[in-house]
XYZ file of C-alpha atoms in Angstrom:
583
model
C 0.167 0.118 0.168
C 1.426 3.379 -1.480
C 1.379 6.466 0.669
C -0.493 9.028 -0.781
C 0.673 11.579 -2.569
C -0.227 14.821 -4.701
C 1.182 15.105 -8.034
C 0.475 15.410 -11.656
C -1.445 12.539 -12.013
C -2.735 12.017 -8.356
C -5.127 14.260 -6.164
C -4.914 13.958 -2.319
C -7.923 15.709 -0.060
C -7.501 15.698 3.712
C -10.589 14.777 5.882
C -8.535 15.826 8.901
C -10.291 18.547 11.367
C -13.159 18.652 13.954
C -15.680 15.530 13.635
C -18.682 14.795 15.221
C -18.416 12.227 17.986
C -20.378 9.912 20.408
C -19.269 7.417 22.963
C -20.924 3.877 22.815
C -21.124 0.888 25.047
C -19.915 -2.623 24.450
C -22.259 -3.855 21.463
C -21.750 -2.054 18.072
C -24.536 0.078 17.514
C -25.246 0.247 13.389
C -27.685 2.949 13.680
C -24.800 5.452 15.032
C -23.038 4.667 11.368
C -26.313 4.783 9.335
C -27.673 8.393 10.298
C -26.424 11.426 11.717
C -25.298 11.262 15.525
C -27.849 13.191 17.776
C -26.534 15.806 19.886
C -22.618 14.920 19.238
C -19.603 15.750 21.155
C -16.982 17.525 18.537
C -13.336 16.079 18.640
C -10.552 16.755 16.626
C -8.903 14.095 14.090
C -6.454 12.680 14.087
C -5.873 12.480 17.918
C -6.905 10.117 20.712
C -10.119 10.844 21.967
C -9.497 10.030 25.545
C -7.653 13.366 26.512
C -9.494 15.863 24.279
C -12.323 16.366 26.794
C -12.498 17.086 30.847
C -14.560 14.171 31.153
C -13.546 10.929 32.807
C -15.952 9.000 30.400
C -13.560 9.793 27.765
C -10.611 9.024 29.666
C -11.917 5.560 30.956
C -13.943 4.447 28.123
C -14.295 1.143 27.300
C -16.054 -0.531 24.046
C -17.250 1.052 20.775
C -17.173 5.151 19.990
C -18.174 6.655 17.026
C -17.037 9.276 14.635
C -18.695 11.120 11.829
C -18.316 13.855 9.193
C -19.853 15.167 6.323
C -17.773 16.001 3.016
C -18.661 16.762 -0.499
C -16.324 16.256 -3.573
C -16.088 18.327 -7.165
C -16.636 15.952 -10.194
C -13.770 13.682 -10.650
C -13.724 11.739 -14.313
C -12.207 8.320 -15.055
C -10.257 7.865 -11.877
C -10.427 5.889 -8.739
C -11.253 7.406 -5.679
C -9.938 5.834 -2.453
C -10.730 6.704 1.316
C -7.228 6.026 3.337
C -6.975 5.763 7.018
C -3.349 5.931 8.654
C -4.295 4.104 11.678
C -7.511 3.772 13.645
C -6.878 1.981 17.214
C -7.603 -0.677 17.770
C -10.575 -2.250 15.860
C -12.955 -0.249 13.287
C -15.815 -0.602 11.024
C -16.476 2.160 8.365
C -19.996 3.151 6.768
C -20.253 5.661 3.845
C -23.746 6.885 3.153
C -25.169 4.127 5.068
C -23.055 1.114 3.603
C -20.386 -0.645 5.014
C -17.128 -0.144 2.826
C -14.420 -1.457 5.207
C -13.197 -2.920 8.532
C -9.943 -3.439 9.879
C -8.198 -5.075 12.995
C -5.133 -3.421 14.540
C -4.625 -0.176 15.853
C -1.391 0.660 13.928
C -1.351 0.014 10.373
C -3.052 1.771 7.552
C -5.777 0.608 5.492
C -8.137 1.901 2.538
C -11.306 1.018 0.396
C -12.467 2.599 -2.931
C -15.167 4.529 -2.654
C -16.315 5.521 -6.166
C -19.519 3.580 -6.208
C -20.406 4.855 -2.591
C -20.268 8.547 -3.347
C -22.981 10.746 -3.511
C -23.010 14.081 -5.657
C -23.859 16.317 -2.940
C -22.927 15.829 0.682
C -21.460 12.486 1.877
C -21.831 11.299 5.264
C -18.726 9.110 6.554
C -19.070 7.343 9.713
C -16.309 5.504 11.925
C -16.938 3.007 14.777
C -14.150 2.197 16.909
C -13.403 -0.617 19.252
C -10.690 0.203 22.003
C -10.904 -3.168 23.817
C -8.009 -5.498 24.449
C -7.706 -9.217 25.342
C -5.761 -11.973 24.988
C -6.166 -12.273 21.086
C -5.445 -8.495 20.362
C -1.976 -7.300 19.832
C -1.100 -5.199 22.249
C -2.348 -7.851 24.316
C -4.831 -7.319 27.392
C -5.604 -9.100 30.609
C -8.990 -10.824 30.824
C -9.651 -9.732 34.358
C -8.156 -7.340 37.281
C -6.121 -10.217 38.669
C -2.942 -8.313 37.423
C -3.746 -5.632 40.246
C -2.793 -7.855 42.817
C -4.035 -10.266 45.305
C -7.682 -9.986 46.407
C -8.668 -7.977 42.997
C -10.759 -11.276 41.993
C -12.792 -10.720 45.366
C -13.788 -7.259 45.165
C -17.022 -8.209 43.452
C -18.029 -11.519 45.858
C -16.223 -10.789 49.281
C -16.352 -6.546 49.175
C -19.662 -6.868 47.494
C -18.202 -4.191 44.895
C -19.339 -4.163 41.431
C -16.436 -3.158 38.835
C -17.210 -1.233 35.839
C -16.005 -2.799 32.788
C -12.492 -1.743 31.750
C -9.179 -2.646 29.779
C -6.422 -4.443 31.838
C -3.525 -3.671 29.686
C -0.621 -6.277 29.686
C 1.706 -3.266 28.781
C 2.795 -0.245 30.670
C 1.644 2.547 28.511
C -2.147 3.891 28.191
C -4.635 2.433 25.719
C -5.353 5.653 23.435
C -7.753 4.848 21.180
C -9.412 6.665 18.174
C -8.593 7.687 14.783
C -4.894 8.334 15.460
C -3.709 9.214 12.278
C -4.730 11.188 8.925
C -7.631 10.579 7.030
C -7.552 11.467 3.152
C -9.429 10.771 -0.232
C -6.718 10.274 -3.062
C -7.321 9.611 -6.679
C -5.728 7.733 -9.369
C -5.992 6.858 -13.097
C -8.002 3.962 -13.949
C -4.924 1.933 -14.612
C -2.364 2.807 -11.988
C 0.638 1.806 -9.779
C -0.141 -0.606 -6.767
C 2.940 -0.954 -5.279
C 6.700 0.120 -5.385
C 9.727 -1.809 -4.127
C 13.081 -0.700 -4.337
C 16.306 -2.512 -3.602
C 19.781 -1.394 -4.082
C 23.549 -3.136 -4.306
C 26.607 -1.170 -3.404
C 29.596 -1.802 -5.905
C 33.205 -0.415 -6.055
C 32.297 2.929 -8.097
C 28.627 2.319 -8.536
C 25.168 1.168 -7.392
C 22.463 -1.053 -9.018
C 18.974 -0.049 -7.832
C 15.904 -2.311 -8.623
C 12.461 -0.709 -8.755
C 9.883 -3.309 -8.905
C 6.584 -1.858 -9.822
C 3.038 -3.688 -9.006
C 0.468 -2.624 -11.637
C -3.106 -2.851 -11.933
C -3.125 -4.037 -15.558
C -0.571 -5.347 -18.284
C 2.199 -3.160 -19.345
C 5.366 -1.811 -18.080
C 6.211 1.041 -16.341
C 9.452 3.356 -16.500
C 11.740 4.763 -13.998
C 13.649 8.090 -13.735
C 16.194 8.128 -10.760
C 16.659 11.759 -9.477
C 19.178 13.162 -7.167
C 18.478 15.279 -4.008
C 18.396 18.174 -6.518
C 15.766 16.811 -8.593
C 18.443 16.035 -11.547
C 17.748 12.715 -13.351
C 21.037 10.336 -12.903
C 19.553 7.119 -14.335
C 16.787 5.736 -16.040
C 15.315 2.456 -17.155
C 12.447 -0.029 -16.849
C 10.777 -1.302 -13.842
C 12.257 -4.775 -12.974
C 15.200 -3.982 -14.409
C 18.514 -3.054 -12.623
C 19.524 0.338 -13.280
C 23.054 1.681 -12.701
C 23.749 5.198 -10.825
C 28.009 5.946 -11.065
C 29.498 7.335 -8.210
C 26.324 7.258 -5.845
C 26.260 9.008 -2.780
C 25.320 6.503 0.170
C 22.628 7.047 2.994
C 24.348 7.393 6.168
C 23.569 7.518 9.759
C 23.369 11.264 10.587
C 24.355 12.019 6.864
C 21.139 10.980 5.210
C 20.955 11.255 1.081
C 17.763 10.271 -0.463
C 17.528 9.590 -4.122
C 13.853 9.425 -5.741
C 12.520 6.929 -8.255
C 9.795 8.536 -10.452
C 7.764 5.658 -11.987
C 5.139 6.286 -14.755
C 2.748 3.860 -15.869
C 0.341 4.787 -18.658
C -1.648 8.233 -17.235
C -0.038 7.518 -13.479
C 3.052 8.398 -11.732
C 4.519 8.065 -8.121
C 7.389 9.121 -6.775
C 9.412 6.961 -3.939
C 12.390 8.466 -1.943
C 14.918 5.877 -1.285
C 18.530 5.439 0.044
C 21.631 3.380 -1.091
C 22.896 1.698 1.845
C 23.772 -1.697 3.137
C 23.062 -3.575 6.296
C 24.526 -6.781 7.351
C 25.318 -8.886 10.299
C 28.703 -10.050 10.588
C 30.054 -12.143 13.611
C 29.025 -9.720 16.669
C 29.188 -6.696 14.753
C 26.177 -4.657 13.043
C 27.506 -3.184 9.474
C 25.826 -0.255 7.919
C 27.550 0.410 4.669
C 30.275 -2.325 5.851
C 31.306 -0.174 8.728
C 30.425 -1.383 12.553
C 27.930 0.654 13.637
C 27.244 1.521 17.506
C 23.657 2.189 18.488
C 23.046 5.154 20.641
C 19.279 6.316 21.384
C 15.997 5.195 22.943
C 12.897 3.448 22.908
C 10.264 6.129 23.050
C 6.375 6.439 22.508
C 3.841 8.331 20.418
C 2.721 9.850 23.419
C 1.692 13.744 24.056
C -0.720 15.946 26.308
C -4.235 16.256 24.343
C -3.001 14.374 21.261
C -2.731 11.112 23.287
C -1.145 8.816 20.781
C -2.172 10.838 17.640
C 0.203 11.888 15.010
C 1.766 15.336 16.181
C 3.977 16.068 13.279
C 5.447 19.103 14.870
C 6.395 17.288 18.062
C 8.065 14.411 15.564
C 10.541 17.274 14.391
C 11.411 18.654 18.048
C 12.164 15.126 19.100
C 14.373 14.017 16.235
C 16.083 17.661 17.168
C 16.560 16.538 20.450
C 18.017 13.551 19.850
C 20.595 15.078 17.275
C 21.096 17.712 20.531
C 21.964 14.591 22.759
C 24.260 13.011 20.056
C 21.760 10.104 19.468
C 21.778 8.367 16.399
C 18.602 5.602 16.552
C 15.083 4.833 18.117
C 13.078 1.589 18.238
C 9.491 2.337 17.268
C 8.194 0.910 20.784
C 6.230 -0.818 20.746
C 4.103 -0.924 17.763
C 4.719 0.731 14.170
C 5.281 4.502 14.113
C 3.332 6.897 11.723
C 5.060 6.696 8.029
C 5.543 10.389 8.411
C 7.849 10.135 11.402
C 9.677 7.169 9.286
C 10.255 9.605 6.432
C 11.464 12.186 8.961
C 14.006 9.500 9.936
C 14.772 8.906 6.382
C 15.558 12.779 5.857
C 17.397 12.958 9.249
C 19.475 9.978 9.183
C 18.244 8.548 12.013
C 18.488 4.550 12.312
C 15.153 2.675 13.339
C 14.735 -0.737 14.481
C 10.684 -1.376 13.500
C 8.782 -3.128 16.195
C 5.489 -4.754 15.742
C 2.492 -4.075 18.436
C 3.238 -7.564 20.016
C 3.699 -6.432 23.303
C 2.754 -8.379 26.451
C 2.846 -12.049 24.631
C 2.511 -14.742 27.541
C 1.237 -18.243 27.379
C -2.306 -17.215 27.878
C -2.041 -15.251 24.479
C 0.349 -17.557 22.295
C -2.603 -20.065 21.116
C -4.504 -16.977 20.119
C -2.222 -14.238 18.344
C -0.157 -16.241 16.018
C -2.312 -15.744 13.070
C -2.763 -11.813 13.401
C 1.097 -11.736 14.470
C 1.624 -12.955 10.946
C -0.522 -10.443 9.267
C 0.937 -7.684 11.032
C 4.391 -8.865 10.295
C 3.352 -8.924 6.671
C 1.500 -5.531 6.645
C 4.227 -3.794 8.591
C 7.010 -4.934 6.146
C 4.853 -4.255 2.835
C 4.490 -0.704 4.514
C 7.617 0.110 5.386
C 10.019 -1.866 3.391
C 11.608 1.207 1.297
C 12.495 3.263 4.337
C 16.505 3.504 4.375
C 16.407 4.501 8.046
C 14.891 1.142 9.304
C 17.849 -1.489 9.805
C 15.982 -4.203 11.863
C 12.667 -5.535 12.335
C 11.715 -6.409 15.886
C 8.954 -9.071 16.080
C 7.962 -8.398 19.650
C 8.720 -6.557 22.969
C 9.263 -8.641 26.344
C 7.184 -11.919 25.332
C 7.409 -14.628 27.717
C 10.433 -16.497 25.998
C 10.923 -19.238 28.800
C 7.521 -20.438 27.899
C 7.898 -24.020 26.270
C 5.848 -23.107 23.424
C 7.837 -19.582 22.739
C 10.067 -21.123 20.218
C 7.691 -22.824 18.148
C 5.719 -19.656 18.186
C 8.177 -17.122 17.116
C 10.638 -19.102 14.716
C 7.946 -19.107 12.065
C 7.579 -15.522 12.565
C 11.117 -15.039 11.986
C 11.207 -16.730 8.939
C 8.371 -15.107 7.535
C 9.747 -11.661 8.528
C 12.894 -12.570 6.259
C 10.697 -13.969 3.579
C 8.817 -10.623 3.583
C 11.617 -8.092 3.235
C 13.325 -7.654 0.244
C 16.026 -5.782 1.830
C 16.882 -8.480 3.756
C 17.250 -6.767 7.176
C 18.433 -8.629 10.541
C 15.323 -10.174 12.503
C 15.100 -9.644 16.396
C 12.932 -10.191 19.765
C 13.352 -7.856 22.752
C 13.589 -10.291 25.384
C 13.109 -9.370 29.356
C 13.152 -12.681 31.143
C 14.786 -12.033 34.626
C 15.906 -15.898 34.315
C 17.607 -14.976 31.031
C 19.879 -18.255 30.875
C 16.122 -20.192 30.169
C 15.469 -17.805 27.236
C 14.670 -19.800 24.164
C 14.209 -17.173 21.789
C 16.598 -14.260 21.944
C 19.644 -16.116 21.271
C 18.047 -17.545 18.067
C 17.836 -13.756 16.760
C 20.263 -12.247 14.029
C 20.809 -9.905 16.837
C 20.134 -10.324 20.568
C 18.159 -7.700 22.263
C 17.286 -7.412 25.764
C 15.594 -5.109 28.352
C 17.164 -4.933 31.970
C 16.498 -3.026 35.284
C 19.288 -3.552 37.387
C 19.146 -1.520 40.037
C 15.450 -0.122 39.543
C 13.122 -2.929 39.462
C 15.741 -6.063 40.525
C 18.073 -4.631 43.437
C 16.417 -1.372 43.390
C 18.700 1.552 44.536
C 21.808 -0.824 44.819
C 23.923 0.209 42.104
C 26.857 -1.810 43.243
C 24.712 -5.302 43.214
C 23.082 -4.007 39.657
C 26.986 -3.565 38.097
C 27.512 -6.907 39.202
C 24.576 -8.554 38.090
C 24.784 -6.528 34.657
C 28.310 -7.650 33.873
C 27.195 -11.457 34.687
C 24.315 -11.181 32.393
C 26.981 -9.817 29.737
C 29.292 -12.836 30.240
C 26.425 -15.166 29.569
C 25.226 -13.632 26.192
C 28.993 -13.220 24.945
C 29.102 -16.789 24.753
C 26.459 -16.757 21.639
C 28.786 -14.873 19.290
C 26.303 -12.364 18.186
C 25.871 -8.511 18.345
C 23.857 -7.796 21.759
C 21.748 -4.586 22.013
C 20.849 -3.161 25.575
C 17.549 -2.161 24.314
C 16.105 -0.722 27.485
C 17.405 0.334 30.708
C 16.542 3.307 33.263
C 15.088 4.241 36.298
C 12.195 6.989 37.340
C 13.133 10.371 37.897
C 10.628 12.761 38.923
C 11.805 16.238 37.410
C 12.917 18.424 40.187
C 13.653 15.806 42.716
C 17.314 16.296 43.927
C 19.220 14.913 46.459
C 22.957 15.144 47.368
C 23.386 11.282 48.220
C 21.660 9.817 44.917
C 18.339 8.312 46.013
C 15.971 6.460 43.740
C 13.324 8.681 41.810
C 15.675 11.621 42.050
C 17.559 13.331 38.879
C 20.935 12.316 40.681
C 20.007 8.631 41.006
C 18.791 8.513 37.409
C 22.269 9.848 36.062
C 24.295 7.697 38.064
C 22.086 4.502 37.207
C 22.934 5.271 33.682
C 26.517 5.651 34.183
C 26.700 2.605 36.203
C 25.047 0.360 33.359
C 26.782 1.973 30.906
C 30.317 1.563 32.325
C 29.743 -2.248 32.302
C 28.492 -2.034 28.402
C 31.660 -0.393 27.627
C 33.853 -3.634 28.436
C 32.120 -5.629 25.836
C 33.009 -5.666 22.317
C 29.972 -7.672 21.216
C 27.765 -4.967 22.900
C 26.718 -2.585 19.742
C 24.230 -0.650 21.278
C 22.388 1.438 24.054
C 18.723 2.387 23.948
C 17.737 4.109 27.010
C 14.405 3.823 28.420
C 12.461 6.163 28.121
C 13.079 9.450 25.252
C 10.402 11.483 27.559
C 7.823 10.877 30.296
C 4.932 9.044 29.153
C 0.948 8.416 30.364
C 0.001 4.921 31.586
C -2.712 3.252 33.400
C -3.276 4.361 36.875
C -1.608 2.389 39.624
C 0.304 2.496 42.491
C 3.551 1.960 40.559
C 3.044 5.284 38.456
C 2.945 8.770 39.454
C 1.003 10.671 36.703
C 2.689 8.086 34.245
C 6.201 6.574 33.477
C 8.681 9.097 34.886
C 11.662 7.169 33.295
C 11.890 9.867 30.683
C 15.398 11.481 29.930
C 12.797 14.544 29.108
C 9.883 15.568 30.593
C 6.470 14.553 28.654
C 6.509 18.437 27.821
C 10.388 18.064 26.682
C 12.382 19.620 29.396
C 15.861 17.660 30.031
C 16.500 16.030 33.158
C 20.003 15.952 34.475
C 20.297 12.595 32.911
C 20.161 14.358 29.609
C 23.172 16.059 30.226
C 25.105 13.189 31.152
C 24.052 11.126 27.975
C 24.876 14.417 25.850
C 28.380 14.455 27.149
C 28.694 10.812 26.708
C 27.088 10.035 23.349
C 29.201 13.250 21.621
C 32.119 11.324 22.501
C 30.960 7.852 21.129
C 31.680 7.864 17.083
C 28.582 6.251 14.777
C 31.016 3.860 13.372
C 34.168 1.611 14.812
C 33.394 2.233 18.565
C 35.103 -0.764 20.759
C 37.596 -1.339 17.584
């Protein structure tokens, strides 16, 4: 599925803006899709609905919610007209003028539907029903009772004679923001059109071979012109045949260079940006363009005030700027595919990306229910994102139970599927976090070993001496596999403004010292090829005694003010080169 674009052959119309809205219940109400809403609220799209109103009903809603808007189009002849949603979280049903035109499961990838035959000449009514419920069969995973909140919880209704309202119990530590979270648009193509584009490159001594494959709606062939960054044509040929670019400029971390493949087919055209670069795992090194790369950066979230998980392109620009200020070069899309707009920005800015599915919270209760959905998400994510040069690795899941007997048999087919789907042959990983890591059945089987670890916080809380010893012991264990290792999460909660002469937990001083302690261990091991601090910025979570207005492990506050740890990382990371660290 191509990202929509406005060009000389295609129109693009945004449907973003203020929509009518109503909360529903656990039963889908078709009447709310077929007729105009009565006395609706008004909400902005794209954005999560949870924080847009000062009303707990929106914040804690469980079940279906309904969006509507009216629109009219000018007369458009001899074209396909397509309605596209960037992401609707988590499940949805779409009606146009009283008829169903689409259903979609999964809250972080796009879907679309041709609407030519459903359109009216005058005003059209578009309605979207969104279901935010999560359980053992969804990605991300939700628990199906309140038992996760401690002993006694299952007895509240019987012993304590308390009736609990239905609610989501996420098996993940970020808020379950829902709604139409990414842009809604209408675009057109000619009747005969370009359905998909795949770009692969191979670097030679003084040239590069570029293969542009085009999926077409009908017979015929497409022509390709390769344009440099200034729009000058540097090579041309036919789609499906190798095109040679002499003396190419490579895409490099923090030194991005993008070419454009302009594909023309009959009366259609599409412009696909791409970078020329290579990715390879060799021994215990991760090579980009043949050189050992060191990952410096973060796990982060699509999370902000008011927007929730809704796309915020200004904030994306700010976040990449702050990452570069720190000397960071990479991020992981924890814990779901990020917006295409963010990935394109990383392409332009030279930020390296580990792209992750929304498979967070997997355990023995969910393995038997999620495999089919998980496979489909991998296929759809790679199909969407395969051309982004910033993406160098796929992460199949975050913190699944990889000690479970069924874990290896669950993940290896998905690992093989990811390799089959990716035309660029990127490495594949799973981010593990089992306390008894010697029993991990999955992480050592991946191309790169990735693990999250919180010695000094959740394990040996406040004891940095013990944390240092435990981290070293774990590194000794993983060094025996001869594969590269990335510490994909480590961090401590620090509440901005809390200071302590003797570093104590939750103080900014402890936060900085904690990171320094872990890094002192990582620096001793050549097979450790990266450090991703958790988290880039404070983010919202479900309410609970473990969280004070959300997770405070951010190096920045939620409104992007640096904590003491940010200045520590700035000094450290500007002293570590992108390439050839730990020769």
